[in-house]
Coordinates of C-alpha atoms in Angstrom, one line a residue:
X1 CA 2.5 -43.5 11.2
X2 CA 2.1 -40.2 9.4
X3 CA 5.4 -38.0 9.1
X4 CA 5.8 -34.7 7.7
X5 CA 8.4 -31.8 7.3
X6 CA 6.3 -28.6 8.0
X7 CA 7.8 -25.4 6.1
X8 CA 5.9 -22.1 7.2
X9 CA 7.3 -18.8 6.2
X10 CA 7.2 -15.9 8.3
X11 CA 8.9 -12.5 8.9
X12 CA 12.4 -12.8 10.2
X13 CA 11.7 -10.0 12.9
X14 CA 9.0 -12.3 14.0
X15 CA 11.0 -15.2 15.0
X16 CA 12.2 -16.0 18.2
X17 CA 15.2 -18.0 18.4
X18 CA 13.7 -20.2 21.3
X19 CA 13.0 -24.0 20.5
X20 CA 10.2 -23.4 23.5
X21 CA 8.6 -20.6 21.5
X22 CA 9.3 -21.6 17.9
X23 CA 7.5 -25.5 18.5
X24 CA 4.8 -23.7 20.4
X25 CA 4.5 -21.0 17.0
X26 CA 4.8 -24.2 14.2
X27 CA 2.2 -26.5 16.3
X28 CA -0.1 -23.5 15.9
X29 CA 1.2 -22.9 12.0
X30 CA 0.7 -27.1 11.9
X31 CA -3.2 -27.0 13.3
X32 CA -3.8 -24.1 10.9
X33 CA -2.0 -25.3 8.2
X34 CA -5.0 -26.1 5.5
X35 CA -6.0 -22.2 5.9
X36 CA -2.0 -21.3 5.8
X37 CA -1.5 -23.6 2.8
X38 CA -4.2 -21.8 1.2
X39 CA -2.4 -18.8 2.0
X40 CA 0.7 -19.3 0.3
X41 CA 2.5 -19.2 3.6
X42 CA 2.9 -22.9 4.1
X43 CA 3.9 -25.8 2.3
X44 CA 4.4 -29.7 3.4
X45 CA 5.9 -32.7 2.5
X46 CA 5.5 -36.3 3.3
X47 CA 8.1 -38.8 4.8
X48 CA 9.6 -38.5 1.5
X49 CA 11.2 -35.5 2.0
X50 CA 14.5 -36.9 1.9
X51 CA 14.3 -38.1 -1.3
X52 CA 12.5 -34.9 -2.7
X53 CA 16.4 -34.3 -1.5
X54 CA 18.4 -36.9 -3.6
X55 CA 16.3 -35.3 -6.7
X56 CA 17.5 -31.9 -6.2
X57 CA 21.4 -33.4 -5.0
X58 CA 21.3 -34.2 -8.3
X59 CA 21.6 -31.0 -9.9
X60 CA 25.3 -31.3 -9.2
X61 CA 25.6 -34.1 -11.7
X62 CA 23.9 -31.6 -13.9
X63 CA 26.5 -28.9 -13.4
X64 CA 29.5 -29.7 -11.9
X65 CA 30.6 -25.4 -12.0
X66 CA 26.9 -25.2 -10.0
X67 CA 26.8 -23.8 -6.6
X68 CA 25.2 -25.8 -3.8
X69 CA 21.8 -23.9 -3.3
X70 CA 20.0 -27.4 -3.9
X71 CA 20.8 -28.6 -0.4
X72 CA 18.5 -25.1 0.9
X73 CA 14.9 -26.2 -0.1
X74 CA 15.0 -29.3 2.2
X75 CA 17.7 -29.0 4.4
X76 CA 19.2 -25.8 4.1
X77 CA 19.8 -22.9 7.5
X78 CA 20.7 -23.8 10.6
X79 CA 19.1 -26.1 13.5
X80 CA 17.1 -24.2 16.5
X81 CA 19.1 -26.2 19.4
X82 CA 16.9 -27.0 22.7
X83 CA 17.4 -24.5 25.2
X84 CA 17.4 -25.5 28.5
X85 CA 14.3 -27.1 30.2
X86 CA 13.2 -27.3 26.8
X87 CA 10.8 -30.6 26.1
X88 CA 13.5 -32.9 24.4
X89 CA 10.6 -34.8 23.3
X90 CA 9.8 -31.7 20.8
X91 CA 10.2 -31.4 17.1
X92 CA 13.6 -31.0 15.4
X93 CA 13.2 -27.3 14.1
X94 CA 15.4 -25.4 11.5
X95 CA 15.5 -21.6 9.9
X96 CA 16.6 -20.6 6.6
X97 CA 17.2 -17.6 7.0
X98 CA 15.8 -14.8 3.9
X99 CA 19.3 -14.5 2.0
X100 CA 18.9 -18.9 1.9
X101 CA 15.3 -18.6 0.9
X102 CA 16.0 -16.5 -2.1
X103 CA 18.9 -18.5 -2.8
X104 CA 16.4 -21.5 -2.8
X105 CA 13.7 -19.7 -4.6
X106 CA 16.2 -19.0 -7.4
X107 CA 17.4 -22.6 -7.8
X108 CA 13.5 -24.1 -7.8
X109 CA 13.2 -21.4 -10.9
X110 CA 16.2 -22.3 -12.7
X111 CA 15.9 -26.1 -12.2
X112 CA 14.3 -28.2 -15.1
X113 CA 12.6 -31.0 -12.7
X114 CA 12.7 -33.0 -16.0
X115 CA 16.4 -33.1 -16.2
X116 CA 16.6 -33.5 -12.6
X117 CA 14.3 -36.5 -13.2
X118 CA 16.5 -38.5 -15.6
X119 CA 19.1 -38.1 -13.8
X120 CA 17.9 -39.3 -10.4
X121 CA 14.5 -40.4 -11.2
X122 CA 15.4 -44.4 -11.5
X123 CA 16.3 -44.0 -7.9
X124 CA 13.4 -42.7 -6.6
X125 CA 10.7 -45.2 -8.0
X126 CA 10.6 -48.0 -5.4
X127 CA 9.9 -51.8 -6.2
X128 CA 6.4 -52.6 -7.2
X129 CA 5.7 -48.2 -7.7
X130 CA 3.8 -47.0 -10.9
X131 CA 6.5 -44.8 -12.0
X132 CA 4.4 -42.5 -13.8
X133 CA 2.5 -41.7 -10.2
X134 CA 6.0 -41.9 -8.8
X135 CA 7.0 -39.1 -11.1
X136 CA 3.7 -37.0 -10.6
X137 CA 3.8 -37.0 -7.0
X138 CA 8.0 -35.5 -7.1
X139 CA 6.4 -33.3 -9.7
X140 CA 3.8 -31.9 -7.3
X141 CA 5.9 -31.1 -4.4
X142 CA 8.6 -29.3 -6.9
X143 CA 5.5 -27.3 -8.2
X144 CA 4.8 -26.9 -4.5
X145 CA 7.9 -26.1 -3.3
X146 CA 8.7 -23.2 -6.5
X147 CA 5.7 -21.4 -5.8
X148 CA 6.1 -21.6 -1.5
X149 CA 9.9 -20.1 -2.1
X150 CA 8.8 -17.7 -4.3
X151 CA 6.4 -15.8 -2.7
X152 CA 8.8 -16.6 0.5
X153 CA 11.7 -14.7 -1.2
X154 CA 9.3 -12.2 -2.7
X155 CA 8.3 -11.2 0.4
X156 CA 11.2 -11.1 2.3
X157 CA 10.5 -13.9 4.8
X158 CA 12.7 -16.3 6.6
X159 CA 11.7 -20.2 6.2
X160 CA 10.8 -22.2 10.0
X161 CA 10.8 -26.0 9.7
X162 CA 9.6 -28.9 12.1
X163 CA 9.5 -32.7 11.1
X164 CA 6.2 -34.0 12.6
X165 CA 5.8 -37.5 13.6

């Protein structure tokens, strides 16, 4: 089974705080999202996504005097509740918000992924993984991830999320 966290950012002022409307805007975003990846306006991850997590939780072991903006580039805004007569069987959906995106942005820039590696990487390479691919593939979506909050806080967006599965 294929499961992925779905990132698309977009202009605040186009957001409708509707579960309804907001699954029915990132379905579109998801069927689109080779052009919109392209683009620079999306950006997906895997079923690892939690553990693309752990690797940025431990920037606190890093710097204990640090603030918590490594929780924003996974996890970070707020959930879109189901209104009612919504379909419950729809995606779980969150915003960050464009203050939380530049707050994210700014931590992916500042964040040495090496450091961040020996420090949680051991965790992260499961029995019987190359850990050299292991390491390449956290590498890629923190490559992915800098450039997607960049030009997200460059441009003033907020962040949508859905977890597909």
């Amino acid at each position: 089974m294929s499961i992925h966290m779905h990132m698309r950012a977009v202009a605040e002022s186009e957001i409708r705080d509707d579960h309804t409307w907001l699954a029915a805007f990132m379905w579109g975003a998801w069927e689109n999202h080779p052009d919109e990846y392209a683009a620079g306006i999306a950006e997906s991850i895997d079923k690892v996504w939690g553990s693309v997590n752990d690797l940025y939780a431990a920037a606190g072991a890093l710097d204990a005097d640090a603030d918590d903006s490594w929780e924003l580039p996974i996890y970070g805004g707020r959930p879109v509740a189901h209104s009612a007569g919504a379909d419950p069987s729809g995606p779980p959906l969150g915003i960050l918000e464009p203050p939380g995106v530049s707050q994210a942005a700014g931590f992916l820039a500042r964040v040495s992924f090496d450091e961040l590696w020996n420090v949680a990487g051991a965790k992260l390479v499961w029995a019987g993984w190359d850990e050299a691919q292991v390491r390449q593939e956290f590498l890629d979506y923190h490559r992915g991830l800098q450039g997607f909050y960049g030009r997200a806080a460059a441009a003033g967006h907020a962040v949508v999320r859905a977890v597909w599965a």
